[in-house]
Amino acid sequence: MRYLLAIIFGGAAAFAATMTISSPIASWVVGKFAFESPDQVSNAHDALFMGGNFIALLIGFAIGWVVGAKIEGRDEPA
C-alpha cells in the first residue's frame, strides 16, 4: 500500500507542478541570465522545467510514502 500511495502522490504532484509552477519558474530563472543563442535559452528552460517536475515528483513520492506508512501502521494490532 505504501508504494501505491507513493506512486499516486508522486504522479499527482508532478502533474500539478507541470500544469502550474514549472514553466513560470523556469521562465523567471532563464530571464535572469544572458545567453548568446536562442538554443541556450531553450536548453536552460527545458532543463529547469524538467528539474522542477522531478523535484515535485520526489516531494510527492515522499509525502505518499509517509501517508502510506501511517495507513499501514493502523492495520497492526496494538
mmCIF file with all atom_site columns, C-alpha atoms in Angstrom:
data_model
loop_
_atom_site.group_PDB
_atom_site.id
_atom_site.type_symbol
_atom_site.label_atom_id
_atom_site.label_alt_id
_atom_site.label_comp_id
_atom_site.label_asym_id
_atom_site.label_entity_id
_atom_site.label_seq_id
_atom_site.pdbx_PDB_ins_code
_atom_site.Cartn_x
_atom_site.Cartn_y
_atom_site.Cartn_z
_atom_site.occupancy
_atom_site.B_iso_or_equiv
_atom_site.pdbx_formal_charge
_atom_site.auth_seq_id
_atom_site.auth_comp_id
_atom_site.auth_asym_id
_atom_site.auth_atom_id
_atom_site.pdbx_PDB_model_num
ATOM 1  C CA . MET A 1 1  ? 0.000  0.000  0.000   1.00 0.00 ? 1  MET A CA 1
ATOM 2  C CA . ARG A 1 2  ? 2.886  2.312  0.804   1.00 0.00 ? 2  ARG A CA 1
ATOM 3  C CA . TYR A 1 3  ? 4.359  2.012  -2.689  1.00 0.00 ? 3  TYR A CA 1
ATOM 4  C CA . LEU A 1 4  ? 0.997  2.533  -4.364  1.00 0.00 ? 4  LEU A CA 1
ATOM 5  C CA . LEU A 1 5  ? 0.286  5.715  -2.431  1.00 0.00 ? 5  LEU A CA 1
ATOM 6  C CA . ALA A 1 6  ? 3.820  6.983  -3.033  1.00 0.00 ? 6  ALA A CA 1
ATOM 7  C CA . ILE A 1 7  ? 3.434  6.477  -6.786  1.00 0.00 ? 7  ILE A CA 1
ATOM 8  C CA . ILE A 1 8  ? -0.016 8.098  -6.859  1.00 0.00 ? 8  ILE A CA 1
ATOM 9  C CA . PHE A 1 9  ? 1.087  11.094 -4.783  1.00 0.00 ? 9  PHE A CA 1
ATOM 10 C CA . GLY A 1 10 ? 4.278  11.448 -6.827  1.00 0.00 ? 10 GLY A CA 1
ATOM 11 C CA . GLY A 1 11 ? 2.382  11.412 -10.102 1.00 0.00 ? 11 GLY A CA 1
ATOM 12 C CA . ALA A 1 12 ? -0.188 13.878 -8.821  1.00 0.00 ? 12 ALA A CA 1
ATOM 13 C CA . ALA A 1 13 ? 2.498  16.257 -7.557  1.00 0.00 ? 13 ALA A CA 1
ATOM 14 C CA . ALA A 1 14 ? 4.428  16.065 -10.833 1.00 0.00 ? 14 ALA A CA 1
ATOM 15 C CA . PHE A 1 15 ? 1.244  16.695 -12.817 1.00 0.00 ? 15 PHE A CA 1
ATOM 16 C CA . ALA A 1 16 ? 0.291  19.646 -10.621 1.00 0.00 ? 16 ALA A CA 1
ATOM 17 C CA . ALA A 1 17 ? 3.769  21.147 -10.947 1.00 0.00 ? 17 ALA A CA 1
ATOM 18 C CA . THR A 1 18 ? 3.729  20.656 -14.716 1.00 0.00 ? 18 THR A CA 1
ATOM 19 C CA . MET A 1 19 ? 0.409  22.433 -15.062 1.00 0.00 ? 19 MET A CA 1
ATOM 20 C CA . THR A 1 20 ? 1.079  25.290 -12.640 1.00 0.00 ? 20 THR A CA 1
ATOM 21 C CA . ILE A 1 21 ? 4.556  26.293 -11.493 1.00 0.00 ? 21 ILE A CA 1
ATOM 22 C CA . SER A 1 22 ? 7.310  24.646 -13.551 1.00 0.00 ? 22 SER A CA 1
ATOM 23 C CA . SER A 1 23 ? 7.063  26.828 -16.636 1.00 0.00 ? 23 SER A CA 1
ATOM 24 C CA . PRO A 1 24 ? 6.776  30.194 -14.833 1.00 0.00 ? 24 PRO A CA 1
ATOM 25 C CA . ILE A 1 25 ? 9.695  29.334 -12.554 1.00 0.00 ? 25 ILE A CA 1
ATOM 26 C CA . ALA A 1 26 ? 11.836 28.175 -15.481 1.00 0.00 ? 26 ALA A CA 1
ATOM 27 C CA . SER A 1 27 ? 10.995 31.335 -17.438 1.00 0.00 ? 27 SER A CA 1
ATOM 28 C CA . TRP A 1 28 ? 11.790 33.532 -14.437 1.00 0.00 ? 28 TRP A CA 1
ATOM 29 C CA . VAL A 1 29 ? 15.173 31.886 -13.828 1.00 0.00 ? 29 VAL A CA 1
ATOM 30 C CA . VAL A 1 30 ? 16.113 31.955 -17.525 1.00 0.00 ? 30 VAL A CA 1
ATOM 31 C CA . GLY A 1 31 ? 15.170 35.636 -17.667 1.00 0.00 ? 31 GLY A CA 1
ATOM 32 C CA . LYS A 1 32 ? 17.792 36.395 -15.002 1.00 0.00 ? 32 LYS A CA 1
ATOM 33 C CA . PHE A 1 33 ? 20.677 35.267 -17.241 1.00 0.00 ? 33 PHE A CA 1
ATOM 34 C CA . ALA A 1 34 ? 22.167 36.473 -20.526 1.00 0.00 ? 34 ALA A CA 1
ATOM 35 C CA . PHE A 1 35 ? 22.617 33.920 -23.304 1.00 0.00 ? 35 PHE A CA 1
ATOM 36 C CA . GLU A 1 36 ? 24.457 34.035 -26.617 1.00 0.00 ? 36 GLU A CA 1
ATOM 37 C CA . SER A 1 37 ? 21.991 31.997 -28.657 1.00 0.00 ? 37 SER A CA 1
ATOM 38 C CA . PRO A 1 38 ? 18.325 31.028 -28.586 1.00 0.00 ? 38 PRO A CA 1
ATOM 39 C CA . ASP A 1 39 ? 19.376 27.379 -28.314 1.00 0.00 ? 39 ASP A CA 1
ATOM 40 C CA . GLN A 1 40 ? 20.997 28.072 -24.952 1.00 0.00 ? 40 GLN A CA 1
ATOM 41 C CA . VAL A 1 41 ? 17.791 29.723 -23.746 1.00 0.00 ? 41 VAL A CA 1
ATOM 42 C CA . SER A 1 42 ? 15.747 26.737 -24.861 1.00 0.00 ? 42 SER A CA 1
ATOM 43 C CA . ASN A 1 43 ? 18.125 24.222 -23.292 1.00 0.00 ? 43 ASN A CA 1
ATOM 44 C CA . ALA A 1 44 ? 18.195 26.072 -19.975 1.00 0.00 ? 44 ALA A CA 1
ATOM 45 C CA . HIS A 1 45 ? 14.407 26.431 -19.938 1.00 0.00 ? 45 HIS A CA 1
ATOM 46 C CA . ASP A 1 46 ? 13.927 22.739 -20.714 1.00 0.00 ? 46 ASP A CA 1
ATOM 47 C CA . ALA A 1 47 ? 16.387 21.651 -18.019 1.00 0.00 ? 47 ALA A CA 1
ATOM 48 C CA . LEU A 1 48 ? 14.792 23.867 -15.382 1.00 0.00 ? 48 LEU A CA 1
ATOM 49 C CA . PHE A 1 49 ? 11.293 22.749 -16.385 1.00 0.00 ? 49 PHE A CA 1
ATOM 50 C CA . MET A 1 50 ? 12.212 19.060 -16.122 1.00 0.00 ? 50 MET A CA 1
ATOM 51 C CA . GLY A 1 51 ? 14.169 19.632 -12.918 1.00 0.00 ? 51 GLY A CA 1
ATOM 52 C CA . GLY A 1 52 ? 11.192 21.337 -11.295 1.00 0.00 ? 52 GLY A CA 1
ATOM 53 C CA . ASN A 1 53 ? 8.934  18.477 -12.285 1.00 0.00 ? 53 ASN A CA 1
ATOM 54 C CA . PHE A 1 54 ? 11.422 15.933 -10.950 1.00 0.00 ? 54 PHE A CA 1
ATOM 55 C CA . ILE A 1 55 ? 11.678 17.726 -7.611  1.00 0.00 ? 55 ILE A CA 1
ATOM 56 C CA . ALA A 1 56 ? 7.866  17.825 -7.381  1.00 0.00 ? 56 ALA A CA 1
ATOM 57 C CA . LEU A 1 57 ? 7.787  14.096 -8.162  1.00 0.00 ? 57 LEU A CA 1
ATOM 58 C CA . LEU A 1 58 ? 10.235 13.372 -5.333  1.00 0.00 ? 58 LEU A CA 1
ATOM 59 C CA . ILE A 1 59 ? 8.318  15.541 -2.871  1.00 0.00 ? 59 ILE A CA 1
ATOM 60 C CA . GLY A 1 60 ? 5.024  13.878 -3.797  1.00 0.00 ? 60 GLY A CA 1
ATOM 61 C CA . PHE A 1 61 ? 6.616  10.439 -3.534  1.00 0.00 ? 61 PHE A CA 1
ATOM 62 C CA . ALA A 1 62 ? 7.936  11.254 -0.053  1.00 0.00 ? 62 ALA A CA 1
ATOM 63 C CA . ILE A 1 63 ? 4.547  12.547 1.098   1.00 0.00 ? 63 ILE A CA 1
ATOM 64 C CA . GLY A 1 64 ? 2.836  9.439  -0.279  1.00 0.00 ? 64 GLY A CA 1
ATOM 65 C CA . TRP A 1 65 ? 5.420  7.245  1.430   1.00 0.00 ? 65 TRP A CA 1
ATOM 66 C CA . VAL A 1 66 ? 4.724  8.859  4.802   1.00 0.00 ? 66 VAL A CA 1
ATOM 67 C CA . VAL A 1 67 ? 0.945  8.682  4.341   1.00 0.00 ? 67 VAL A CA 1
ATOM 68 C CA . GLY A 1 68 ? 1.221  5.047  3.274   1.00 0.00 ? 68 GLY A CA 1
ATOM 69 C CA . ALA A 1 69 ? 3.316  4.237  6.331   1.00 0.00 ? 69 ALA A CA 1
ATOM 70 C CA . LYS A 1 70 ? 0.707  5.786  8.612   1.00 0.00 ? 70 LYS A CA 1
ATOM 71 C CA . ILE A 1 71 ? -2.079 3.812  6.918   1.00 0.00 ? 71 ILE A CA 1
ATOM 72 C CA . GLU A 1 72 ? -0.092 0.562  7.057   1.00 0.00 ? 72 GLU A CA 1
ATOM 73 C CA . GLY A 1 73 ? 0.600  1.132  10.748  1.00 0.00 ? 73 GLY A CA 1
ATOM 74 C CA . ARG A 1 74 ? -3.119 1.149  11.530  1.00 0.00 ? 74 ARG A CA 1
ATOM 75 C CA . ASP A 1 75 ? -3.523 -2.470 10.398  1.00 0.00 ? 75 ASP A CA 1
ATOM 76 C CA . GLU A 1 76 ? -1.141 -3.818 13.031  1.00 0.00 ? 76 GLU A CA 1
ATOM 77 C CA . PRO A 1 77 ? -2.584 -4.928 16.371  1.00 0.00 ? 77 PRO A CA 1
ATOM 78 C CA . ALA A 1 78 ? -1.741 -2.713 19.315  1.00 0.00 ? 78 ALA A CA 1
#
